[in-house]
PDB file of C-alpha atoms and ligand atoms in Angstrom:
ATOM      1  CA  MET A  27      85.499  52.775  77.893  1.00  0.00           C
ATOM      2  CA  GLN A  28      85.175  56.462  77.039  1.00  0.00           C
ATOM      3  CA  TYR A  29      86.456  57.893  73.766  1.00  0.00           C
ATOM      4  CA  VAL A  30      86.877  61.399  72.351  1.00  0.00           C
ATOM      5  CA  LEU A  31      87.328  62.593  68.791  1.00  0.00           C
ATOM      6  CA  SER A  32      86.511  65.688  66.754  1.00  0.00           C
ATOM      7  CA  ASP A  33      86.098  67.278  63.328  1.00  0.00           C
ATOM      8  CA  LEU A  34      84.840  64.263  61.409  1.00  0.00           C
ATOM      9  CA  HIS A  35      83.631  66.651  58.663  1.00  0.00           C
ATOM     10  CA  GLY A  36      81.513  64.198  56.696  1.00  0.00           C
ATOM     11  CA  LYS A  37      83.981  61.303  56.866  1.00  0.00           C
ATOM     12  CA  TYR A  38      81.303  58.663  57.369  1.00  0.00           C
ATOM     13  CA  GLU A  39      83.277  55.618  56.164  1.00  0.00           C
ATOM     14  CA  GLY A  40      86.355  56.642  58.115  1.00  0.00           C
ATOM     15  CA  PHE A  41      84.277  56.915  61.274  1.00  0.00           C
ATOM     16  CA  MET A  42      82.793  53.445  60.724  1.00  0.00           C
ATOM     17  CA  THR A  43      86.290  52.045  60.213  1.00  0.00           C
ATOM     18  CA  LEU A  44      87.392  53.688  63.436  1.00  0.00           C
ATOM     19  CA  LEU A  45      84.457  52.256  65.417  1.00  0.00           C
ATOM     20  CA  ASP A  46      85.442  48.804  64.125  1.00  0.00           C
ATOM     21  CA  LYS A  47      89.066  49.350  64.996  1.00  0.00           C
ATOM     22  CA  ILE A  48      88.392  50.320  68.611  1.00  0.00           C
ATOM     23  CA  GLY A  49      85.727  47.635  68.990  1.00  0.00           C
ATOM     24  CA  PHE A  50      83.190  50.261  70.015  1.00  0.00           C
ATOM     25  CA  GLY A  51      80.320  48.574  71.830  1.00  0.00           C
ATOM     26  CA  ASP A  52      77.067  49.310  73.632  1.00  0.00           C
ATOM     27  CA  SER A  53      78.753  49.802  76.984  1.00  0.00           C
ATOM     28  CA  ASP A  54      81.231  52.349  75.586  1.00  0.00           C
ATOM     29  CA  LYS A  55      80.756  56.089  75.249  1.00  0.00           C
ATOM     30  CA  MET A  56      81.900  58.351  72.393  1.00  0.00           C
ATOM     31  CA  TYR A  57      82.206  62.112  72.808  1.00  0.00           C
ATOM     32  CA  ILE A  58      82.336  63.961  69.477  1.00  0.00           C
ATOM     33  CA  LEU A  59      83.640  67.513  69.817  1.00  0.00           C
ATOM     34  CA  GLY A  60      81.748  69.100  66.954  1.00  0.00           C
ATOM     35  CA  ASP A  61      82.203  69.774  63.226  1.00  0.00           C
ATOM     36  CA  VAL A  62      80.607  66.560  62.055  1.00  0.00           C
ATOM     37  CA  ILE A  63      79.267  68.331  58.940  1.00  0.00           C
ATOM     38  CA  ASP A  64      80.754  70.250  55.955  1.00  0.00           C
ATOM     39  CA  ARG A  65      83.875  69.689  53.844  1.00  0.00           C
ATOM     40  CA  GLY A  66      83.587  65.873  53.519  1.00  0.00           C
ATOM     41  CA  GLU A  67      81.358  63.629  51.404  1.00  0.00           C
ATOM     42  CA  LYS A  68      78.595  62.419  53.731  1.00  0.00           C
ATOM     43  CA  PRO A  69      77.898  65.050  56.374  1.00  0.00           C
ATOM     44  CA  ILE A  70      74.196  64.369  56.811  1.00  0.00           C
ATOM     45  CA  ASP A  71      74.518  60.552  56.794  1.00  0.00           C
ATOM     46  CA  LEU A  72      77.116  60.958  59.507  1.00  0.00           C
ATOM     47  CA  LEU A  73      75.053  63.403  61.545  1.00  0.00           C
ATOM     48  CA  GLU A  74      71.924  61.248  61.295  1.00  0.00           C
ATOM     49  CA  TYR A  75      73.895  58.179  62.362  1.00  0.00           C
ATOM     50  CA  ILE A  76      75.190  59.993  65.444  1.00  0.00           C
ATOM     51  CA  THR A  77      71.714  61.224  66.407  1.00  0.00           C
ATOM     52  CA  LYS A  78      70.580  57.594  66.617  1.00  0.00           C
ATOM     53  CA  GLN A  79      73.370  56.349  68.895  1.00  0.00           C
ATOM     54  CA  SER A  80      72.385  56.617  72.545  1.00  0.00           C
ATOM     55  CA  ASN A  81      76.013  56.166  73.630  1.00  0.00           C
ATOM     56  CA  MET A  82      77.396  58.970  71.487  1.00  0.00           C
ATOM     57  CA  GLU A  83      77.273  62.612  72.465  1.00  0.00           C
ATOM     58  CA  LEU A  84      77.885  65.553  70.164  1.00  0.00           C
ATOM     59  CA  ILE A  85      79.262  68.811  71.523  1.00  0.00           C
ATOM     60  CA  LEU A  86      78.400  71.733  69.236  1.00  0.00           C
ATOM     61  CA  GLY A  87      81.010  72.895  66.687  1.00  0.00           C
ATOM     62  CA  ASN A  88      81.166  76.137  64.729  1.00  0.00           C
ATOM     63  CA  HIS A  89      80.060  74.328  61.563  1.00  0.00           C
ATOM     64  CA  GLU A  90      76.891  73.032  63.222  1.00  0.00           C
ATOM     65  CA  GLU A  91      76.332  76.522  64.591  1.00  0.00           C
ATOM     66  CA  MET A  92      76.656  78.047  61.085  1.00  0.00           C
ATOM     67  CA  PHE A  93      74.241  75.441  59.758  1.00  0.00           C
ATOM     68  CA  LEU A  94      71.658  76.170  62.472  1.00  0.00           C
ATOM     69  CA  SER A  95      72.120  79.878  61.977  1.00  0.00           C
ATOM     70  CA  TYR A  96      71.597  79.572  58.218  1.00  0.00           C
ATOM     71  CA  LEU A  97      68.417  77.549  58.675  1.00  0.00           C
ATOM     72  CA  SER A  98      66.965  80.021  61.136  1.00  0.00           C
ATOM     73  CA  ARG A  99      67.795  83.117  59.051  1.00  0.00           C
ATOM     74  CA  GLY A 100      67.273  81.771  55.560  1.00  0.00           C
ATOM     75  CA  LYS A 101      69.188  82.530  52.419  1.00  0.00           C
ATOM     76  CA  ASN A 102      70.302  86.001  51.344  1.00  0.00           C
ATOM     77  CA  SER A 103      71.833  86.525  54.737  1.00  0.00           C
ATOM     78  CA  THR A 104      75.451  86.793  55.774  1.00  0.00           C
ATOM     79  CA  MET A 105      75.423  83.009  55.962  1.00  0.00           C
ATOM     80  CA  ASP A 106      75.462  82.749  52.165  1.00  0.00           C
ATOM     81  CA  LEU A 107      79.199  82.666  52.657  1.00  0.00           C
ATOM     82  CA  TRP A 108      78.774  79.380  54.516  1.00  0.00           C
ATOM     83  CA  VAL A 109      76.647  77.877  51.736  1.00  0.00           C
ATOM     84  CA  ASP A 110      79.025  78.991  48.984  1.00  0.00           C
ATOM     85  CA  ASN A 111      82.220  77.901  50.655  1.00  0.00           C
ATOM     86  CA  LEU A 112      81.507  75.091  53.046  1.00  0.00           C
ATOM     87  CA  GLY A 113      77.920  74.097  53.476  1.00  0.00           C
ATOM     88  CA  GLY A 114      76.817  73.231  49.958  1.00  0.00           C
ATOM     89  CA  THR A 115      76.970  69.455  50.353  1.00  0.00           C
ATOM     90  CA  THR A 116      75.520  69.585  53.843  1.00  0.00           C
ATOM     91  CA  LEU A 117      72.596  71.707  52.716  1.00  0.00           C
ATOM     92  CA  GLN A 118      71.868  69.643  49.582  1.00  0.00           C
ATOM     93  CA  GLN A 119      71.821  66.401  51.557  1.00  0.00           C
ATOM     94  CA  TYR A 120      69.741  67.945  54.312  1.00  0.00           C
ATOM     95  CA  GLU A 121      67.157  69.224  51.834  1.00  0.00           C
ATOM     96  CA  ARG A 122      66.719  65.708  50.447  1.00  0.00           C
ATOM     97  CA  LEU A 123      65.494  64.459  53.826  1.00  0.00           C
ATOM     98  CA  SER A 124      61.840  64.137  54.718  1.00  0.00           C
ATOM     99  CA  GLN A 125      60.445  66.834  56.998  1.00  0.00           C
ATOM    100  CA  GLU A 126      60.432  64.401  59.889  1.00  0.00           C
ATOM    101  CA  ARG A 127      64.101  63.525  59.449  1.00  0.00           C
ATOM    102  CA  ARG A 128      64.996  67.221  59.107  1.00  0.00           C
ATOM    103  CA  ASN A 129      63.197  67.926  62.338  1.00  0.00           C
ATOM    104  CA  ASN A 130      65.042  65.110  64.097  1.00  0.00           C
ATOM    105  CA  VAL A 131      68.392  66.510  62.954  1.00  0.00           C
ATOM    106  CA  LEU A 132      67.478  70.035  64.049  1.00  0.00           C
ATOM    107  CA  ASP A 133      66.072  68.947  67.400  1.00  0.00           C
ATOM    108  CA  TYR A 134      69.219  66.981  68.019  1.00  0.00           C
ATOM    109  CA  LEU A 135      71.572  69.856  67.141  1.00  0.00           C
ATOM    110  CA  GLN A 136      69.577  72.292  69.233  1.00  0.00           C
ATOM    111  CA  SER A 137      69.869  70.007  72.243  1.00  0.00           C
ATOM    112  CA  THR A 138      73.676  69.755  72.144  1.00  0.00           C
ATOM    113  CA  ASP A 139      75.891  71.336  74.780  1.00  0.00           C
ATOM    114  CA  LEU A 140      78.738  73.782  74.123  1.00  0.00           C
ATOM    115  CA  TYR A 141      81.051  71.934  76.507  1.00  0.00           C
ATOM    116  CA  LYS A 142      81.024  68.994  78.848  1.00  0.00           C
ATOM    117  CA  MET A 143      82.953  68.246  82.025  1.00  0.00           C
ATOM    118  CA  VAL A 144      83.859  64.575  82.391  1.00  0.00           C
ATOM    119  CA  GLY A 145      85.932  63.867  85.490  1.00  0.00           C
ATOM    120  CA  ASN A 146      88.964  66.141  85.217  1.00  0.00           C
ATOM    121  CA  PHE A 147      88.465  66.593  81.494  1.00  0.00           C
ATOM    122  CA  ILE A 148      86.756  69.587  79.889  1.00  0.00           C
ATOM    123  CA  LEU A 149      85.489  68.707  76.418  1.00  0.00           C
ATOM    124  CA  VAL A 150      84.896  71.611  74.035  1.00  0.00           C
ATOM    125  CA  HIS A 151      85.049  72.283  70.297  1.00  0.00           C
ATOM    126  CA  ALA A 152      87.593  75.109  69.981  1.00  0.00           C
ATOM    127  CA  GLY A 153      88.810  75.971  73.474  1.00  0.00           C
ATOM    128  CA  ILE A 154      88.181  78.388  76.309  1.00  0.00           C
ATOM    129  CA  ASN A 155      89.036  82.012  76.970  1.00  0.00           C
ATOM    130  CA  ILE A 156      90.711  82.439  80.316  1.00  0.00           C
ATOM    131  CA  SER A 157      91.050  86.152  80.709  1.00  0.00           C
ATOM    132  CA  ASP A 158      91.263  87.657  84.188  1.00  0.00           C
ATOM    133  CA  SER A 159      88.951  85.400  86.145  1.00  0.00           C
ATOM    134  CA  LYS A 160      91.678  83.323  87.816  1.00  0.00           C
ATOM    135  CA  ASP A 161      90.185  83.701  91.298  1.00  0.00           C
ATOM    136  CA  SER A 162      86.919  82.054  90.368  1.00  0.00           C
ATOM    137  CA  THR A 163      86.156  78.333  90.186  1.00  0.00           C
ATOM    138  CA  VAL A 164      86.563  76.312  87.023  1.00  0.00           C
ATOM    139  CA  GLU A 165      82.807  75.744  86.948  1.00  0.00           C
ATOM    140  CA  LYS A 166      82.101  79.491  87.144  1.00  0.00           C
ATOM    141  CA  ILE A 167      84.673  80.319  84.474  1.00  0.00           C
ATOM    142  CA  MET A 168      83.115  77.715  82.169  1.00  0.00           C
ATOM    143  CA  GLU A 169      79.601  79.030  82.766  1.00  0.00           C
ATOM    144  CA  SER A 170      80.700  82.558  81.864  1.00  0.00           C
ATOM    145  CA  GLN A 171      82.371  81.580  78.576  1.00  0.00           C
ATOM    146  CA  LYS A 172      81.160  83.285  75.434  1.00  0.00           C
ATOM    147  CA  LYS A 173      79.702  81.008  72.799  1.00  0.00           C
ATOM    148  CA  ASP A 174      81.984  82.480  70.121  1.00  0.00           C
ATOM    149  CA  ASP A 175      85.078  81.610  72.141  1.00  0.00           C
ATOM    150  CA  LEU A 176      83.986  78.026  72.779  1.00  0.00           C
ATOM    151  CA  LEU A 177      83.281  77.593  69.058  1.00  0.00           C
ATOM    152  CA  TRP A 178      86.017  79.643  67.366  1.00  0.00           C
ATOM    153  CA  ILE A 179      88.956  80.471  69.651  1.00  0.00           C
ATOM    154  CA  ARG A 180      92.444  79.517  68.507  1.00  0.00           C
ATOM    155  CA  SER A 181      95.868  80.670  69.733  1.00  0.00           C
ATOM    156  CA  ASP A 182      94.496  82.835  72.559  1.00  0.00           C
ATOM    157  CA  PHE A 183      93.588  79.471  74.025  1.00  0.00           C
ATOM    158  CA  TYR A 184      96.146  76.946  72.880  1.00  0.00           C
ATOM    159  CA  ARG A 185      99.256  79.103  73.399  1.00  0.00           C
ATOM    160  CA  ARG A 186      98.334  79.919  77.013  1.00  0.00           C
ATOM    161  CA  SER A 187      97.877  77.942  80.192  1.00  0.00           C
ATOM    162  CA  ALA A 188      94.366  76.787  81.031  1.00  0.00           C
ATOM    163  CA  PHE A 189      93.301  75.250  84.348  1.00  0.00           C
ATOM    164  CA  ALA A 190      95.632  73.601  86.856  1.00  0.00           C
ATOM    165  CA  GLY A 191      94.512  70.055  87.580  1.00  0.00           C
ATOM    166  CA  ARG A 192      92.181  69.862  84.580  1.00  0.00           C
ATOM    167  CA  THR A 193      92.773  68.886  80.992  1.00  0.00           C
ATOM    168  CA  VAL A 194      90.929  70.630  78.182  1.00  0.00           C
ATOM    169  CA  ILE A 195      90.349  68.377  75.164  1.00  0.00           C
ATOM    170  CA  PHE A 196      89.502  70.268  71.993  1.00  0.00           C
ATOM    171  CA  GLY A 197      89.232  70.054  68.206  1.00  0.00           C
ATOM    172  CA  HIS A 198      88.798  72.871  65.651  1.00  0.00           C
ATOM    173  CA  THR A 199      92.494  73.657  65.150  1.00  0.00           C
ATOM    174  CA  PRO A 200      94.119  70.831  63.192  1.00  0.00           C
ATOM    175  CA  THR A 201      97.009  69.277  65.091  1.00  0.00           C
ATOM    176  CA  SER A 202      99.241  69.870  62.044  1.00  0.00           C
ATOM    177  CA  VAL A 203      99.076  73.555  63.023  1.00  0.00           C
ATOM    178  CA  LEU A 204     100.018  72.703  66.615  1.00  0.00           C
ATOM    179  CA  HIS A 205     102.957  70.355  66.022  1.00  0.00           C
ATOM    180  CA  ASP A 206     103.247  69.795  62.295  1.00  0.00           C
ATOM    181  CA  LYS A 207     101.871  66.213  62.507  1.00  0.00           C
ATOM    182  CA  ASN A 208      98.461  64.634  61.985  1.00  0.00           C
ATOM    183  CA  TYR A 209      98.579  63.017  65.418  1.00  0.00           C
ATOM    184  CA  ILE A 210      96.940  63.977  68.686  1.00  0.00           C
ATOM    185  CA  TRP A 211      98.695  66.955  70.273  1.00  0.00           C
ATOM    186  CA  PHE A 212      99.552  66.902  73.985  1.00  0.00           C
ATOM    187  CA  ASP A 213     100.515  70.355  75.221  1.00  0.00           C
ATOM    188  CA  GLU A 214     104.003  69.793  76.619  1.00  0.00           C
ATOM    189  CA  LYS A 215     104.510  73.355  77.804  1.00  0.00           C
ATOM    190  CA  TYR A 216     101.542  73.565  80.163  1.00  0.00           C
ATOM    191  CA  GLY A 217     100.392  69.930  80.248  1.00  0.00           C
ATOM    192  CA  ASP A 218      96.780  71.014  80.491  1.00  0.00           C
ATOM    193  CA  LYS A 219      95.315  70.528  77.033  1.00  0.00           C
ATOM    194  CA  ILE A 220      95.033  67.980  74.238  1.00  0.00           C
ATOM    195  CA  GLY A 221      94.151  68.705  70.595  1.00  0.00           C
ATOM    196  CA  VAL A 222      92.399  65.869  68.785  1.00  0.00           C
ATOM    197  CA  ASP A 223      91.517  67.297  65.340  1.00  0.00           C
ATOM    198  CA  CYS A 224      93.989  65.320  63.247  1.00  0.00           C
ATOM    199  CA  GLY A 225      92.832  66.884  59.990  1.00  0.00           C
ATOM    200  CA  ALA A 226      90.593  64.191  58.498  1.00  0.00           C
ATOM    201  CA  ALA A 227      89.074  66.860  56.231  1.00  0.00           C
ATOM    202  CA  TYR A 228      92.496  67.944  54.931  1.00  0.00           C
ATOM    203  CA  GLY A 229      94.016  64.592  54.020  1.00  0.00           C
ATOM    204  CA  GLY A 230      95.036  63.938  57.610  1.00  0.00           C
ATOM    205  CA  LYS A 231      93.649  61.345  59.989  1.00  0.00           C
ATOM    206  CA  ILE A 232      90.751  60.703  62.298  1.00  0.00           C
ATOM    207  CA  GLY A 233      92.393  60.565  65.708  1.00  0.00           C
ATOM    208  CA  CYS A 234      90.577  59.115  68.702  1.00  0.00           C
ATOM    209  CA  LEU A 235      91.650  59.222  72.341  1.00  0.00           C
ATOM    210  CA  ARG A 236      90.525  56.657  74.921  1.00  0.00           C
ATOM    211  CA  LEU A 237      90.136  58.513  78.198  1.00  0.00           C
ATOM    212  CA  ASP A 238      90.487  55.442  80.414  1.00  0.00           C
ATOM    213  CA  ASP A 239      94.148  54.864  79.482  1.00  0.00           C
ATOM    214  CA  MET A 240      94.947  57.726  77.059  1.00  0.00           C
ATOM    215  CA  ARG A 241      95.558  55.269  74.240  1.00  0.00           C
ATOM    216  CA  GLU A 242      95.430  56.784  70.766  1.00  0.00           C
ATOM    217  CA  PHE A 243      93.746  55.289  67.700  1.00  0.00           C
ATOM    218  CA  TYR A 244      93.967  56.472  64.100  1.00  0.00           C
ATOM    219  CA  VAL A 245      92.258  55.859  60.790  1.00  0.00           C
TER     220      VAL A 245
HETATM  221 MN1   MN B 320      85.667  74.049  63.933  1.00  0.00          MN
END
């Protein structure tokens, strides 16, 4: 079975409970649509756990991107804002790791993709920007996406139609913003996108969608 979830934000125990609940096994696959770190209690434990699972795949989120950017530029940069507001716990826990474990985490993050196409599903952290390239193929439109859009876009994506015949699954914008509930959001207007960030970091839930039968699971 194939599963998708997003925005775990350091919720290590909640993720373990979810894996138990769905009976996640070696023959299953878990796609995690970014923002594993920051906000919650155990961001680095969670990230390290994911790096070791061969049947889990992380798509990059804006929080991982800020983390990588901070580490490459160093302190006293514009990314101090990230450390002060969001990344403090992540950075503290990261700095406690041995050099080897730090390198493993960095290598892993640097190897992640910005989106993934799985059957008719497009998996991405924030969404896609479909401007005026309607005559091109879905593959070409995806290849030409800007990194900032894939990582940060909000209503310019989720209030518009996306691709006919494809379904974009995304996180980043909590579903409480989309339909006032901490449950997975299915776009009823266009029928072409599904929001799965159920706000675990804001007192909401971890929502998980099983792609084989579209069954929803919550912790
Ligand atoms: Mn995000």
